[in-house]
Amino acid sequence: DAGVIQSPRHEVTEMGQEVTLRCKPISGHDYLFWYRQTMMRGLELLIYFNNNVPIDDSGMPEDRFSAKMPNASFSTLKIQPSEPRDSAVYFCASSLALRGGRPYFGPGTRLTVL
Amino acid sequence: EDKVVQSPLSLVVHEGDTVTLNCSYEVTNFRSLLWYKQEKKAPTFLFMLTSSGIEKKSGRLSSILDKKELFSILNITATQTGDSAIYLCAVEAYNAGNMLTFGGGTRLMVKP
């Protein structure tokens, strides 16, 4: 299995632009997570899905952030409009809905908003 | 609110030293505690702990959980420069799906 796939790996954009991050979870995994990592705040959960349904989005910082999972093999995290404080590494992770199923992380997308 | 605190924040040692990393937690309906290693990329899984007092071991790394005192330690013996990384601790609760709450991490640097 190729593991969790994220694209792009690096994104540099200007303030105000729309940014879309993409994730393909491991086939057969029921849960998908979006995390953001910064030096100041560490690794934070933004939102997670179970069977393509958003379960908890309380970590999404504000309305500029939105996430979708139209099917079991694809999810997007969109920031519109982007701001410099959104600069971070965004990780997608997926896991099985089994007792103790641990998340497998993708390689991350490093976002820089100028 | 679930909370995970790791200490120390950072640590510098020399090759061959033994290090102990700490993770304390407050979580409702605790299910498991996980340790991850993060180098210049995504976190990679090390251990999952669910029972108190049972040591998990993988090579020079070992970890143990104390559910009464609500903490875990990660030990690395005979450290090598390749052990330099951020070590992350995370906890999972029964009523939270597979959602994890992460600590802030310990940054370990091993000097030659």
Coordinates of N, CA, C and O in Angstrom, one line a residue, chain A residues 4 10 12 15-17 21 31 49 53 70 72 85 88-89 105 107 109 112:
Chain A
V4 N -0.8 7.0 3.1 CA -1.6 8.2 2.9 C -0.9 9.1 2.0 O 0.3 9.4 2.1
H10 N 4.4 21.0 -1.1 CA 4.8 22.4 -0.8 C 3.9 23.3 -1.5 O 3.6 23.1 -2.7
V12 N 3.3 27.7 -1.9 CA 3.6 29.0 -1.5 C 2.6 29.9 -2.2 O 2.4 29.8 -3.4
M15 N -1.2 36.2 0.4 CA -2.3 36.4 1.2 C -3.6 36.8 0.4 O -3.5 37.5 -0.6
G16 N -4.7 36.2 0.8 CA -5.9 36.4 0.1 C -6.3 35.4 -0.9 O -7.4 35.3 -1.4
Q17 N -5.3 34.6 -1.3 CA -5.6 33.5 -2.3 C -6.2 32.3 -1.7 O -6.1 32.1 -0.5
L21 N -5.8 21.8 -0.2 CA -4.9 20.7 0.1 C -5.7 19.4 -0.1 O -6.9 19.4 0.2
Y31 N -11.6 6.3 9.1 CA -11.4 7.6 9.7 C -10.4 8.4 8.9 O -9.4 7.8 8.5
F49 N -13.2 12.9 10.0 CA -14.4 12.2 9.3 C -14.4 10.8 9.7 O -13.4 10.1 9.9
V53 N -18.2 11.2 6.7 CA -19.1 12.2 7.4 C -18.2 13.0 8.4 O -17.5 12.4 9.2
P70 N -15.8 13.9 -0.2 CA -16.9 13.5 -1.1 C -17.0 12.0 -1.3 O -18.0 11.5 -1.7
A72 N -14.8 7.9 -0.2 CA -13.9 7.2 0.8 C -12.4 7.4 0.5 O -11.6 7.0 1.3
R85 N -0.8 33.9 8.9 CA -0.8 33.0 10.1 C -1.3 31.6 9.8 O -1.2 30.8 10.7
A88 N 1.9 26.8 7.9 CA 2.1 25.6 8.8 C 2.3 24.4 7.9 O 2.3 24.5 6.7
V89 N 2.5 23.3 8.6 CA 2.5 22.0 7.9 C 1.2 21.3 8.2 O 0.8 21.2 9.4
F105 N 0.0 8.6 9.2 CA 0.1 10.0 8.8 C 0.6 10.1 7.3 O 1.5 9.3 6.9
P107 N 2.6 12.5 4.3 CA 3.9 13.2 4.4 C 3.7 14.7 4.7 O 4.7 15.4 5.1
T109 N 1.8 18.7 3.9 CA 1.9 19.8 3.0 C 2.4 21.0 3.7 O 1.8 21.4 4.7
T112 N 3.1 28.0 2.9 CA 3.6 29.3 3.2 C 2.7 30.3 2.6 O 2.5 30.3 1.4

